[in-house]
Coordinates of C-alpha atoms in Angstrom, one line a residue:
V1 CA -2.4 5.8 -13.9
Q2 CA -5.4 3.8 -12.8
L3 CA -5.2 1.7 -9.6
Q4 CA -7.4 -1.2 -8.5
A5 CA -7.0 -2.5 -4.9
S6 CA -8.2 -5.8 -3.7
G7 CA -7.7 -8.3 -0.9
G8 CA -9.3 -6.9 2.2
G9 CA -11.4 -8.8 4.5
L10 CA -12.0 -9.9 8.1
V11 CA -9.2 -11.6 10.0
Q12 CA -8.5 -12.5 13.6
A13 CA -5.8 -10.8 15.5
G14 CA -2.5 -12.4 14.8
G15 CA -3.6 -13.4 11.3
S16 CA -2.4 -12.4 7.9
L17 CA -3.9 -10.7 4.8
R18 CA -2.4 -9.9 1.4
L19 CA -3.5 -6.7 -0.4
S20 CA -2.9 -6.2 -4.1
C21 CA -3.0 -3.1 -6.2
A22 CA -3.1 -3.5 -10.0
A23 CA -1.8 -0.5 -11.9
S24 CA -2.8 0.5 -15.4
A25 CA 0.0 2.6 -16.9
R26 CA 2.3 2.3 -19.9
T27 CA 5.3 2.5 -17.5
L28 CA 5.8 2.8 -13.8
S29 CA 9.5 3.1 -13.8
R30 CA 9.4 6.7 -12.6
Y31 CA 6.8 6.2 -9.9
I32 CA 6.7 5.6 -6.2
M33 CA 3.8 3.3 -5.1
A34 CA 2.3 3.5 -1.7
W35 CA -0.3 2.1 0.7
F36 CA -2.2 4.4 3.0
R37 CA -4.9 3.5 5.5
Q38 CA -7.7 5.4 7.2
G39 CA -9.0 3.9 10.4
P40 CA -12.4 4.8 11.9
G41 CA -12.5 8.4 12.9
K42 CA -8.9 8.9 11.8
E43 CA -7.0 10.7 9.1
R44 CA -5.5 8.8 6.1
D45 CA -2.0 7.9 7.0
L46 CA 0.9 6.5 5.0
V47 CA 1.8 2.8 5.7
A48 CA 4.5 1.9 3.3
T49 CA 6.1 2.9 0.0
I50 CA 8.1 1.2 -2.7
R51 CA 10.1 2.8 -5.5
W52 CA 9.2 1.0 -8.7
D53 CA 12.6 1.2 -10.4
N54 CA 14.9 0.0 -7.6
G55 CA 12.5 -1.6 -5.1
M56 CA 13.6 0.7 -2.3
T57 CA 11.0 0.5 0.5
Y58 CA 9.8 2.6 3.5
Y59 CA 7.6 1.6 6.4
V60 CA 6.0 3.6 9.2
D61 CA 7.2 2.4 12.6
S62 CA 3.9 0.9 13.6
V63 CA 4.1 -1.8 10.8
K64 CA 7.8 -2.4 10.6
G65 CA 8.6 -6.1 10.8
R66 CA 4.9 -7.1 10.3
F67 CA 4.0 -5.6 6.9
F68 CA 6.0 -6.1 3.7
I69 CA 5.5 -4.1 0.4
S70 CA 6.7 -5.5 -2.9
R71 CA 6.0 -5.2 -6.6
D72 CA 5.6 -7.6 -9.4
K73 CA 6.9 -5.8 -12.5
T74 CA 5.4 -8.3 -14.9
K75 CA 1.9 -7.9 -13.6
K76 CA 2.3 -4.2 -12.7
T77 CA 1.0 -5.0 -9.2
V78 CA 2.0 -3.8 -5.8
I79 CA 1.5 -6.2 -2.9
L80 CA 1.2 -5.4 0.8
Q81 CA 1.7 -8.6 2.9
M82 CA 0.3 -8.0 6.4
N83 CA 1.3 -10.3 9.1
S84 CA 0.7 -10.4 12.9
L85 CA -2.3 -8.2 12.4
K86 CA -3.7 -6.2 15.3
P87 CA -7.1 -4.7 15.9
E88 CA -5.6 -1.3 15.5
D89 CA -4.7 -2.2 11.9
T90 CA -8.4 -2.1 11.1
A91 CA -8.9 0.5 8.4
V92 CA -9.7 1.1 4.8
Y93 CA -6.5 0.6 2.9
Y94 CA -5.7 2.6 -0.3
C95 CA -3.0 2.2 -2.8
A96 CA -1.6 5.4 -4.4
A97 CA 1.1 6.5 -6.9
K98 CA 3.1 9.6 -7.5
P99 CA 5.9 10.5 -9.9
L100 CA 9.5 10.6 -8.5
G101 CA 10.2 14.1 -7.2
E102 CA 6.5 15.0 -6.5
T103 CA 5.4 15.6 -3.0
S104 CA 1.7 14.6 -3.4
Y105 CA 0.2 11.3 -4.5
N106 CA -1.7 12.1 -7.7
W107 CA -3.4 8.8 -8.3
W108 CA -5.5 6.7 -5.9
G109 CA -7.2 3.4 -6.0
Q110 CA -10.5 2.7 -4.3
G111 CA -10.2 1.5 -0.7
T112 CA -10.3 -2.0 0.5
L113 CA -11.5 -2.7 4.0
V114 CA -9.4 -4.6 6.5
T115 CA -11.1 -5.6 9.7
V116 CA -9.0 -7.3 12.5
S117 CA -11.1 -8.8 15.3
S118 CA -9.7 -9.3 18.8

């Protein structure tokens, strides 16, 4: 699986950004797709996941109600819609994929930088 992330940029606090992750794979039906982020001086943390086959989602508490993950099956793309952005959301965002049943994410896209100014 190859992943290509895009959509980062600079936004003011309270604004919105939409990240996209295009996946190159014959099929994604047995995969979980995720977005992670790594802020300055911090570890890479999970933000949200979506199961490709049934669309089941998960969010970390800090983004619940503000971020929304979805997938476009036709385009094989995972979207992270980020609303009500806060300065603490500033980070490099990565998309990732893993097969169902695996514990580790095996495939990673390149990061895309999101900067939220106060």
